[in-house]
Coordinates of C-alpha atoms in Angstrom, one line a residue:
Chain X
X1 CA 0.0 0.0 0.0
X2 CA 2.7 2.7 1.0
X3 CA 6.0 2.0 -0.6
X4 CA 9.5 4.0 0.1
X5 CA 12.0 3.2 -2.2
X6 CA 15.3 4.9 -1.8
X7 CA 14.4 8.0 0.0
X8 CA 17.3 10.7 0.5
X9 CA 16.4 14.0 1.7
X10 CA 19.2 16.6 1.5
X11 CA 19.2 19.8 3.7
X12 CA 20.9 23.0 2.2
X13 CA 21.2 26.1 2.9
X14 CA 23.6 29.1 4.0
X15 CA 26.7 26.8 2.8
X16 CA 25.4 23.8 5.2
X17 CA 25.0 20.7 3.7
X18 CA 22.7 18.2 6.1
X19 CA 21.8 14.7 5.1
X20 CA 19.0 14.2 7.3
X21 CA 18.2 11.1 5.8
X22 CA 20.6 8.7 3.3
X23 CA 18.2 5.9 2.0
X24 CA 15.0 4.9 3.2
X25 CA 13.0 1.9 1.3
X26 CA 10.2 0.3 3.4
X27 CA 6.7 -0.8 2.7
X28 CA 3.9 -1.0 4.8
X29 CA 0.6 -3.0 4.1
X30 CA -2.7 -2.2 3.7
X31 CA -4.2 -2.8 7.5
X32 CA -1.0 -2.6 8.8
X33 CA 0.1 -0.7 12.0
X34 CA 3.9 0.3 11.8
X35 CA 6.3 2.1 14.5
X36 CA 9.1 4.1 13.2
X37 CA 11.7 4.0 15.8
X38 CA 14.7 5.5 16.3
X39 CA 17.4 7.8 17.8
X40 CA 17.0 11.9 18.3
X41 CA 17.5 13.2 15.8
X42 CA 17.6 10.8 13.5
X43 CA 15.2 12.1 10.8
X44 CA 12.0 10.6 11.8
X45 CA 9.8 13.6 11.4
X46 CA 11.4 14.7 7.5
X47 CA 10.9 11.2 6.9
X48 CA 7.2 11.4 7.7
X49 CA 6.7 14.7 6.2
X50 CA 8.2 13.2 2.9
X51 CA 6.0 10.3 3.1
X52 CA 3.1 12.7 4.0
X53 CA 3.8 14.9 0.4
X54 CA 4.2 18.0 2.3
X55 CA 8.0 17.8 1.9
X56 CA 9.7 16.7 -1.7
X57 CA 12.7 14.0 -1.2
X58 CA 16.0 15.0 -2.7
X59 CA 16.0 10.9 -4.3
X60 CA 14.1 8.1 -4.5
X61 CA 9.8 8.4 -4.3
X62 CA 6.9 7.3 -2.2
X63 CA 4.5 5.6 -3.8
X64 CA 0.9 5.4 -1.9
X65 CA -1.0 3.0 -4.0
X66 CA 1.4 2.3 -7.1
X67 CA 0.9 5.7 -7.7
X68 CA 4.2 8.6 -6.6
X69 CA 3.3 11.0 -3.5
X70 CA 4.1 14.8 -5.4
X71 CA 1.8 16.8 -3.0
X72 CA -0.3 16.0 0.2
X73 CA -2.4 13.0 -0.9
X74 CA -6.3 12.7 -0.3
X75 CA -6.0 9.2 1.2
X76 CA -3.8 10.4 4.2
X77 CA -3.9 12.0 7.3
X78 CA -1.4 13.9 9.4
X79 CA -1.5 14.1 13.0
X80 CA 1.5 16.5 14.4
X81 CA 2.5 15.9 17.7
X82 CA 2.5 19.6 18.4
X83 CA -1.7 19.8 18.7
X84 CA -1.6 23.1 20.3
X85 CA -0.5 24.5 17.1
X86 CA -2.2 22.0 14.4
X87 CA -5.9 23.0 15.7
X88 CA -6.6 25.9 14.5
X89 CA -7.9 28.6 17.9
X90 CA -10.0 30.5 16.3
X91 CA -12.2 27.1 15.5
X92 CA -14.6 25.3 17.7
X93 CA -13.3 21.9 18.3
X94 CA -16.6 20.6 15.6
X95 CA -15.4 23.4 13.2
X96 CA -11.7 21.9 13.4
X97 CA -12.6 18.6 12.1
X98 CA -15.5 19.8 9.9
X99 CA -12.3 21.9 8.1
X100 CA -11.2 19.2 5.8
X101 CA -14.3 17.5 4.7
X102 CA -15.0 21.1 3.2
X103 CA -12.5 20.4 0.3
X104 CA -14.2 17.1 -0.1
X105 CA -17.5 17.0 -2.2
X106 CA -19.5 15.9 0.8
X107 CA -23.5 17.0 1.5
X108 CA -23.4 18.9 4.8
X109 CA -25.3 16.4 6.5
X110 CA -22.9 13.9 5.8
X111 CA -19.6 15.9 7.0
X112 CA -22.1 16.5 10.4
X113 CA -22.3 12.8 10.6
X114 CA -18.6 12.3 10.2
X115 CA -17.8 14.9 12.7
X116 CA -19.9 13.5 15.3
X117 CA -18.9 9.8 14.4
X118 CA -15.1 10.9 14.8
X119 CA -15.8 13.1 17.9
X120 CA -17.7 9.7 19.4
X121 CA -14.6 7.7 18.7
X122 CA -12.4 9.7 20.3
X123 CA -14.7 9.9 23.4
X124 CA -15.5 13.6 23.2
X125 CA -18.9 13.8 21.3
X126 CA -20.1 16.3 24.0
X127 CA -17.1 18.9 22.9
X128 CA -18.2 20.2 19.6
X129 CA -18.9 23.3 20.8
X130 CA -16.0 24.4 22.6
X131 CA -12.6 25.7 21.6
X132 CA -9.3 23.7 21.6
X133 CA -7.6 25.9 23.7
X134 CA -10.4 25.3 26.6
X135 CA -9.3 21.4 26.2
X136 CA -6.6 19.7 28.1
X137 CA -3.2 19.0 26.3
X138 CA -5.0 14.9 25.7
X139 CA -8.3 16.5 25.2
X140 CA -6.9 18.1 22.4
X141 CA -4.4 16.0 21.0
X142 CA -8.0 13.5 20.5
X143 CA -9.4 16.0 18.7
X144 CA -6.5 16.2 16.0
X145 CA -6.9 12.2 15.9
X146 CA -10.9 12.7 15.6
X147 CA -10.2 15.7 12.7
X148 CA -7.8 12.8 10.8
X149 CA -10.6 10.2 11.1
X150 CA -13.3 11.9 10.3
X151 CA -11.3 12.4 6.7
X152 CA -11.1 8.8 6.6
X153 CA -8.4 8.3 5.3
X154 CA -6.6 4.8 3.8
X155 CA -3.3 6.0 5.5
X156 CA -3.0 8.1 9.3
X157 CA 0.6 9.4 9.4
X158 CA 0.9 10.1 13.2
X159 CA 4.3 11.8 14.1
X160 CA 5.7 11.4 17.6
X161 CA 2.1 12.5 18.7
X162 CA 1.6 11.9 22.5
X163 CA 5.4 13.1 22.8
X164 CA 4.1 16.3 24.7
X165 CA 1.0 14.6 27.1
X166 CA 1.5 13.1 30.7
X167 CA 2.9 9.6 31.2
X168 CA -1.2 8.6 32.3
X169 CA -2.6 10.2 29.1
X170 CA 0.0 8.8 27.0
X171 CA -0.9 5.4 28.0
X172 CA -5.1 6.4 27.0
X173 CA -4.2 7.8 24.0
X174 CA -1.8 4.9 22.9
X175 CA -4.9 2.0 23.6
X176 CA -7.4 4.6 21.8
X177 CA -5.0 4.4 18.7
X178 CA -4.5 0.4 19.0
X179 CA -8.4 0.2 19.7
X180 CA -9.3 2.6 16.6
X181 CA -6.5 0.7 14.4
X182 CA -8.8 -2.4 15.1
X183 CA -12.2 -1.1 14.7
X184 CA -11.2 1.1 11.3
X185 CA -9.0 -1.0 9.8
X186 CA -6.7 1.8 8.8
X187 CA -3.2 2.0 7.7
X188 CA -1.3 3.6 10.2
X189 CA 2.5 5.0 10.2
X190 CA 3.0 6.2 13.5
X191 CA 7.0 7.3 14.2
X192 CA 8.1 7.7 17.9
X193 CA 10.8 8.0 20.4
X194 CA 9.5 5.9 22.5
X195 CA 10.8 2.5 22.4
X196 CA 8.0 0.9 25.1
X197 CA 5.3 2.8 22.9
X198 CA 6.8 1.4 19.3
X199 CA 6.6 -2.0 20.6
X200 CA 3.3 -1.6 22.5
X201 CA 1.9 -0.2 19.7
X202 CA 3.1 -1.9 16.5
X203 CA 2.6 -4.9 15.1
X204 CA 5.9 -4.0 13.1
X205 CA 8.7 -1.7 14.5
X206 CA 11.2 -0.3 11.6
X207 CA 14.4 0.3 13.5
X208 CA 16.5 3.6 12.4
X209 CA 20.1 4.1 12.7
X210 CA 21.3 7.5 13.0
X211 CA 21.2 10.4 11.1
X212 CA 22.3 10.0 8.2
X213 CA 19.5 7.7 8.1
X214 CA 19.0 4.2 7.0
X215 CA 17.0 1.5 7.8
X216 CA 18.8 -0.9 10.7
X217 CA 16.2 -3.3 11.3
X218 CA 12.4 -4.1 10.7
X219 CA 11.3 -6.1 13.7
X220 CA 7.7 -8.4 13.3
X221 CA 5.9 -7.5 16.9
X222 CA 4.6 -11.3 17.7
X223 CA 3.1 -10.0 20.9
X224 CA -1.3 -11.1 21.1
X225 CA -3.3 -8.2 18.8
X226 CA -5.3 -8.2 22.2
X227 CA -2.8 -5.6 24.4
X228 CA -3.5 -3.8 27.3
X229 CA -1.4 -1.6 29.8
X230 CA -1.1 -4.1 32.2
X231 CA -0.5 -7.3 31.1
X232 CA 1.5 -7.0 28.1
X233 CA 3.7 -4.3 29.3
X234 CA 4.9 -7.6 31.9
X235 CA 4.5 -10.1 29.4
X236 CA 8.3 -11.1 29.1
X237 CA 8.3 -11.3 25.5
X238 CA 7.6 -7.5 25.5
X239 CA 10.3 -7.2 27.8
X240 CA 12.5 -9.8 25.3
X241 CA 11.0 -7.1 22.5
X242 CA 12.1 -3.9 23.9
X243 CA 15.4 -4.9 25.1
X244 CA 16.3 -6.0 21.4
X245 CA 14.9 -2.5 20.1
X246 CA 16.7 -0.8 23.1
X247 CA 19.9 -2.6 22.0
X248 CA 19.8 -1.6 18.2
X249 CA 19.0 1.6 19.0
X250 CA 22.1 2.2 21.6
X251 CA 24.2 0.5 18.7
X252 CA 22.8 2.9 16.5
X253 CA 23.9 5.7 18.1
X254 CA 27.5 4.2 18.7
X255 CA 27.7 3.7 15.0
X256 CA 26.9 7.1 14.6
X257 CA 29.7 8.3 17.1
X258 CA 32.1 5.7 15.4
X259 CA 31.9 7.4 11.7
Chain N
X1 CA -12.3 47.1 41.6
X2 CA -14.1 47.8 38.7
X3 CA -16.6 50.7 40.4
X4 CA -14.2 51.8 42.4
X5 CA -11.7 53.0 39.0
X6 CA -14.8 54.1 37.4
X7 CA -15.4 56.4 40.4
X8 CA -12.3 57.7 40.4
X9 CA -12.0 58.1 36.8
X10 CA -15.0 60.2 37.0
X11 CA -13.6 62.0 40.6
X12 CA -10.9 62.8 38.1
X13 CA -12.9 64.3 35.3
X14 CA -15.1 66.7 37.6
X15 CA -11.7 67.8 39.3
X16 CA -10.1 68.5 35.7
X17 CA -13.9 70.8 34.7
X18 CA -13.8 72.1 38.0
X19 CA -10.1 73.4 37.5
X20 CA -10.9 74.6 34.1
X21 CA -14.2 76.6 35.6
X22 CA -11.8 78.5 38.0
X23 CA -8.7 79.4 36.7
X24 CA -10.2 81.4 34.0
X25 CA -12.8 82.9 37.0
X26 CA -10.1 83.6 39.7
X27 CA -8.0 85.6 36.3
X28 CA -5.0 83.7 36.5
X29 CA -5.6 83.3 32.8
X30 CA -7.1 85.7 30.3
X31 CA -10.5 84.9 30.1
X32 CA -10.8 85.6 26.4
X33 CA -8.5 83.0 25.1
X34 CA -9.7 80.4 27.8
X35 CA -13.3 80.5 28.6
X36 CA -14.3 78.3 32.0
X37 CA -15.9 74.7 31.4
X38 CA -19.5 76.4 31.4
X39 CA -18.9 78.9 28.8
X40 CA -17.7 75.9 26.8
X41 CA -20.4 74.3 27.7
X42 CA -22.9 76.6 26.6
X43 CA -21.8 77.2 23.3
X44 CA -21.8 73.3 23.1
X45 CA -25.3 73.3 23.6
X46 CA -25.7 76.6 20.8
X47 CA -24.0 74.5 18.7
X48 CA -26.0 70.9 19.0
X49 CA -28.8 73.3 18.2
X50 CA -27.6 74.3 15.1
X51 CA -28.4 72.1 11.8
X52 CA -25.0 73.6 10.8
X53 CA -22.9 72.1 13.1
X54 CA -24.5 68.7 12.4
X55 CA -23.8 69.3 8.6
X56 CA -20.3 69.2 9.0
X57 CA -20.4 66.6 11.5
X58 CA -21.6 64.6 8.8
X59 CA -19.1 65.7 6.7
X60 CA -16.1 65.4 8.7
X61 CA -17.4 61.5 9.7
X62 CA -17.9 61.0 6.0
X63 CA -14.6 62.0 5.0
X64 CA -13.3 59.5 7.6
X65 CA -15.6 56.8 7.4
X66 CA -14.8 56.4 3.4
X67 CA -11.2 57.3 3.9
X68 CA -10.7 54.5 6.4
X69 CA -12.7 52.3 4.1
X70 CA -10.5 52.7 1.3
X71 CA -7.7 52.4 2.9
X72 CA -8.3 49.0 4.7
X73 CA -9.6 47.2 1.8
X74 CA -6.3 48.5 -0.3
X75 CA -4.1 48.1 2.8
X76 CA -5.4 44.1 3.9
X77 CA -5.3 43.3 -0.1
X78 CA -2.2 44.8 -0.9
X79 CA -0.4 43.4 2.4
X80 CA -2.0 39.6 1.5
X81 CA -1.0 39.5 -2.2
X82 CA 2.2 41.1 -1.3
X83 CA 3.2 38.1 0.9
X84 CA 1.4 35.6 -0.6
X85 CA 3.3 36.4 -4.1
X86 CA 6.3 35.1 -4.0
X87 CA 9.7 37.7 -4.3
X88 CA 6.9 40.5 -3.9
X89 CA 7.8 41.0 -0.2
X90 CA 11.5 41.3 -0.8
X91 CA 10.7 43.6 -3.9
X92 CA 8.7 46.0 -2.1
X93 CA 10.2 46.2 0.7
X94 CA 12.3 49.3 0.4
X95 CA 9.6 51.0 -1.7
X96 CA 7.2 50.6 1.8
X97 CA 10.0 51.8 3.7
X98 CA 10.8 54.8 1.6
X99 CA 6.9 55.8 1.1
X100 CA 5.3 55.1 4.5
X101 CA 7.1 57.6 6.4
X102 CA 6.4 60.6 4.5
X103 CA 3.5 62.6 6.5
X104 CA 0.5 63.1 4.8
X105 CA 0.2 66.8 5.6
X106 CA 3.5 67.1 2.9
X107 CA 1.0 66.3 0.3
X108 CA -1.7 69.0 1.6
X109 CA -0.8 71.0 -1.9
X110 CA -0.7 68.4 -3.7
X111 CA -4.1 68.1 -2.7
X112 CA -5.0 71.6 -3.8
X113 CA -3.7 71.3 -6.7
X114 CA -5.4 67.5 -7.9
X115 CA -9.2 68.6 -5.9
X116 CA -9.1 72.2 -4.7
X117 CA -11.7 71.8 -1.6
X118 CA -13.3 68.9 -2.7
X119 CA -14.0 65.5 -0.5
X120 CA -11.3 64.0 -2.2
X121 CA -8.7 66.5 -1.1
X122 CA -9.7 65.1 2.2
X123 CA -9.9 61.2 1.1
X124 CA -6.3 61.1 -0.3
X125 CA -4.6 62.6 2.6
X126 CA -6.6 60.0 4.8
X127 CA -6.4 56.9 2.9
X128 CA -2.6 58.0 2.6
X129 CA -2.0 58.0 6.2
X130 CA -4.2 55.3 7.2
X131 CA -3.0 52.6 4.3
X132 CA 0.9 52.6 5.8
X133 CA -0.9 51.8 9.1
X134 CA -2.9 48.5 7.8
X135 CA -0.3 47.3 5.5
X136 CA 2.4 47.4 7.7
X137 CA 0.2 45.3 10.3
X138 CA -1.2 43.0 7.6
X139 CA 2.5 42.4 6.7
X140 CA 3.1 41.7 10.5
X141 CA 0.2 39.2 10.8
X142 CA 0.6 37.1 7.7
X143 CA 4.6 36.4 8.9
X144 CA 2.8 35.3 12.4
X145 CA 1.6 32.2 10.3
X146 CA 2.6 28.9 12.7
X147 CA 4.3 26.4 10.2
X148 CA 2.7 23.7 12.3
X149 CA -0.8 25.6 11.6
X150 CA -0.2 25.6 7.3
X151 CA 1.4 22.2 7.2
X152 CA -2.1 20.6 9.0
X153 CA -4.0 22.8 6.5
X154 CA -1.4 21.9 3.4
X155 CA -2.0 18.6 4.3
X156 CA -5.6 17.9 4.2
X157 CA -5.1 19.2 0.8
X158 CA -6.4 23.2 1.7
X159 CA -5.3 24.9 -1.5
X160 CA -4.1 28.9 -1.7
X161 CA -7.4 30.4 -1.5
X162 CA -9.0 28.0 1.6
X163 CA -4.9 28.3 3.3
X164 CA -6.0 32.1 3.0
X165 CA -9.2 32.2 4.2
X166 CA -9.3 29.7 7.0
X167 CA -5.5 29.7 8.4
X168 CA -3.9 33.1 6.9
X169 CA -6.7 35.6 7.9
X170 CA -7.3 34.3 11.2
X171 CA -4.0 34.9 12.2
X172 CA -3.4 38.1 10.8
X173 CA -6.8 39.2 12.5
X174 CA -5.5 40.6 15.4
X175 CA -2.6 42.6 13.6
X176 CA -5.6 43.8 11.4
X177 CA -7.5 45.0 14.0
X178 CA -4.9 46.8 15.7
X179 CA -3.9 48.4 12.5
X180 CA -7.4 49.3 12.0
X181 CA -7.9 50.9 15.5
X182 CA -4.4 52.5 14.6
X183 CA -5.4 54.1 11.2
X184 CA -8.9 54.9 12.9
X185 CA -7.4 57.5 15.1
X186 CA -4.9 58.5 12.3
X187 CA -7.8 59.1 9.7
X188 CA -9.8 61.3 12.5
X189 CA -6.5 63.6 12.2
X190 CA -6.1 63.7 9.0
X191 CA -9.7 64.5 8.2
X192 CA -9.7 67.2 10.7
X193 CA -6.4 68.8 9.5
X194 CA -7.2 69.2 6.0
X195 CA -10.3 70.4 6.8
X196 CA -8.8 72.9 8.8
X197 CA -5.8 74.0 6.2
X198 CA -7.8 73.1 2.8
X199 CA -10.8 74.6 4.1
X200 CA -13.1 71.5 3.2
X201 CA -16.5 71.5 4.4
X202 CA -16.5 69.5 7.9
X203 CA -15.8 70.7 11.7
X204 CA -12.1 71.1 10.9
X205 CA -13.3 74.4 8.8
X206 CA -15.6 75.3 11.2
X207 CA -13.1 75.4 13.7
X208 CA -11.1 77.4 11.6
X209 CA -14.4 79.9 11.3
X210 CA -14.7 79.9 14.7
X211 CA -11.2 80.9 15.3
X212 CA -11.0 83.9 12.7
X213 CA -14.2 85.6 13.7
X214 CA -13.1 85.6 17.0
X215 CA -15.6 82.9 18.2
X216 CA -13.5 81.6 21.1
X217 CA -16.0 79.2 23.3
X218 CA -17.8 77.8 20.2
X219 CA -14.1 77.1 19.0
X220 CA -13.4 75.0 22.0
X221 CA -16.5 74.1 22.1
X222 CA -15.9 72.2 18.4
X223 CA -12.6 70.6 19.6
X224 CA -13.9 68.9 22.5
X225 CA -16.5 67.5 19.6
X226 CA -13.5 66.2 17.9
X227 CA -11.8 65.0 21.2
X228 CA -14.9 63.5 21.8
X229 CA -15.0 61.6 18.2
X230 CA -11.7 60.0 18.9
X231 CA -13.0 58.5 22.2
X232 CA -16.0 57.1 20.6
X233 CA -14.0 55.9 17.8
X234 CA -11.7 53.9 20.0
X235 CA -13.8 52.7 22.4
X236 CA -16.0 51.1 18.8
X237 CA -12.8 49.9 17.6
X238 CA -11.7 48.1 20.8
X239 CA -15.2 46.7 21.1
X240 CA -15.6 45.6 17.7
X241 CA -11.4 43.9 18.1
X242 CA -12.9 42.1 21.8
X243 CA -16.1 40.7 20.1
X244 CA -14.0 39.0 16.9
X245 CA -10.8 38.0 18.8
X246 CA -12.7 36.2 21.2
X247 CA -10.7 33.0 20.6
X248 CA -7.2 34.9 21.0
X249 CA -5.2 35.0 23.7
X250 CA -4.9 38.7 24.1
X251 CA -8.9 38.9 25.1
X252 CA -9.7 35.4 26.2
X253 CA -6.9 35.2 29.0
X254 CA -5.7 32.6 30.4
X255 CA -7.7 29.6 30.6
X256 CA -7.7 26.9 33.5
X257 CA -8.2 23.2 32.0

């Protein structure tokens, strides 16, 4: 479904050359849900924002569909981890996610009915009517999710999105994604920092190795598709899991020293 | 807290009439150049009695009304396009910097010369001073634009005209509105000044009458009209700025989630 072949995105500017990220090929399935890991700084985000058609690669292409991503693509979604600044404050938080079904040809009763299905979803049907900035930081960052659902789209790009919440939200707001994931059936690309949260989350984890960026390892997630908090966060093989991501990434960063 | 400032605002406003009643009374100034609060006060009240004085009120709030008009629609369309286009910003730049600080009462002949006394001897010296004030803001506003805030809209595939609309203008609201209040108060000015100097109809000339037939209460009389205008016209302006900025920071506060 989403194919990267080759990706290299060059920085430059002001007589600084950056290679943010060398050569990037991945796919990812239709139905799948894959974590981008990797270390600070590694390129994660200009990775996503390539993917996402909202930055153009230096080399290689993305290809959503069999067909190249030139421009942000109809089928996909962005969630930015900084909410605060992706809803917009002069919106009510059922004007925010109405905002994108306008460019769609949609009746008005139907973009309603999507707003108030993605709203439900999200578990903040009775917030229509008030603005983001009355929301808590979780409160809100749910309403960015509810504003990419309610676009339905094939693909939901989610970019380190519940870096900025508390520890107690985090944990919500990653189960609402997993339970969402199940219930839609939606592609989801969803990069983080967070090792515990890649491989609680994914049912693939794509390792990274430092910037210059390549891919160091794509890890199959063979933990139940039933997860909770709880139990699989002690469930040894999650343990087993993160310790191997933990380990890539340290060597990662080593390598990185090294050259 | 709130009655207790309004009281003393008001404490402070009798004290200031009550100073102005006696100083001209007890002859420490010439009474003929500075008449006390009630002399003022009575040609006030000859004056809102005369259809006259309510003709050029008209005129004077016409002149200012269109003036600011004009010169918001030019100044908000000319600061968009010029930072929506690319290179235009950079092009124009020292053009805007060259032209906005000349003061419009330079171009009082100029005036004369294109419209003699007309209205629009008073319109172009307006719209001139009040346009530098928009566009400058406008120019302010659209840079304000978060790149977090036009990458969400860029990518749920808002083109150029819904990025404006829905992301760009909300932004650059409140720098519109303070450049609006701004060019409010600068228009009022204007309109007065080259009313006064050009002679076009509106209080300005009458205040000029007033002066040269030796008039002197009425003449005071007419500027505390004008003084009065400005009030009004700021207190509108902030009013109309509170109701549409609702949602920004500036008027909403700090909220407790």
């Amino acid at each position: 479904m989403l194919d990267v072949r080759g990706l290299k995105k060059v920085y430059e500017g002001s007589g600084r050359r950056v290679e943010a990220v060398r050569d990037l090929t991945f796919t990812v399935d239709a139905g799948e849900l894959v974590c981008l890991v990797g270390p600070s700084g590694c390129g994660k985000t200009t990775l996503l924002k390539c993917v996402g058609g909202l930055l153009t690669p230096s080399g290689g292409e993305v290809l959503l569909d069999g067909r190249k991503v030139s421009g942000p693509p109809p089928g996909m979604a962005f969630v930015f981890q900084e909410y605060g600044r992706s809803l917009f404050p002069w919106m009510r938080v059922g004007e925010n996610v109405e905002l994108p079904l306008k460019q769609k040809d949609l009746s008005k009763a139907r973009r309603r009915e999507l707003v108030r299905d993605a709203l439900e979803s999200v578990g903040l049907a009775d917030a229509v009517g008030a603005y983001p900035w009355q929301l808590s930081g979780g409160m809100q960052q749910r309403v960015a999710i509810a504003r990419a659902l309610a676009y339905e789209p094939r693909v939901l790009l989610m970019d380190e999105p519940f870096a900025a919440v508390d520890a107690q939200t985090r944990a919500d707001l990653e189960d609402l994604v997993r339970g969402l994931w199940r219930e839609r059936g939606i592609t989801i690309l969803f990069v983080t920092h967070d090792i515990d949260e890649a491989v609680y989350l994914g049912e693939r984890v794509i390792v990274l190795s430092a910037s210059p960026t390549v891919v160091r390892e794509q890890l199959k997630v063979d933990l139940p598709v039933e997860r909770d908090q709880l139990h699989t966060r002690v469930d040894p093989r999650f343990a087993e899991l993160r310790t191997h991501v933990y380990e890539q990434i340290q060597a990662a960063k080593k390598g990185a020293a090294a050259s | 807290m709130r009655g207790v400032n309004a009281a003393l605002g008001a404490a402070g406003l009798a004290a200031f009439l009550a100073l102005g009643e006696a100083v001209p009374r007890l002859g420490l100034v010439e009474e003929a150049y500075f008449p006390p609060t009630s002399r003022i006060a009575e040609a006030l009240a000859d004056e809102a009695a005369d259809s006259a004085f309510w003709t050029a009120l008209g005129d004077t709030l016409t002149g200012w009304a269109l003036g600011l008009a004009i010169a918001s629609c030019a100044g908000i369309v000319a600061g968009v396009l010029i930072s929506v286009v690319p290179y235009l910003r950079e092009a124009t730049a020292s053009t805007i910097e060259f032209l906005r600080p000349i003061p419009s009462v330079a171009l009082i002949p100029l005036a004369v010369l294109l419209y003699g006394t007309e209205l629009r001897s008073v319109l172009l010296l307006v719209v001139y001073a009040s346009f530098w004030q928009i566009l400058i803001q406008v120019l302010y506003g659209v840079q304000d634009v978060d790149p977090v805030a036009d990458e969400t809209a860029r990518s749920y595939g808002l083109g150029t005209w819904a990025r404006i609309r829905h992301v760009l203008w909300p932004t650059a609201l409140p720098y519109v509105m303070t450049g609006v209040r701004l060019a409010a108060a600068v228009a009022l000015i204007l309109a007065i000044t080259s009313e006064l100097v050009i002679g076009a109809p509106g209080l300005g000339k009458r205040i000029g009458v007033a002066q040269a037939s030796q008039a002197v209460p009425e003449m005071y009389a007419l500027i505390v009209v004008t003084g009065l205008l400005g009030l009004l016209i700021n207190v509108g302006a902030r009013t109309v700025e509170r109701r549409a900025l609702a949602w920004h920071q500036s008027v909403r506060g700090e909220v407790a989630v």
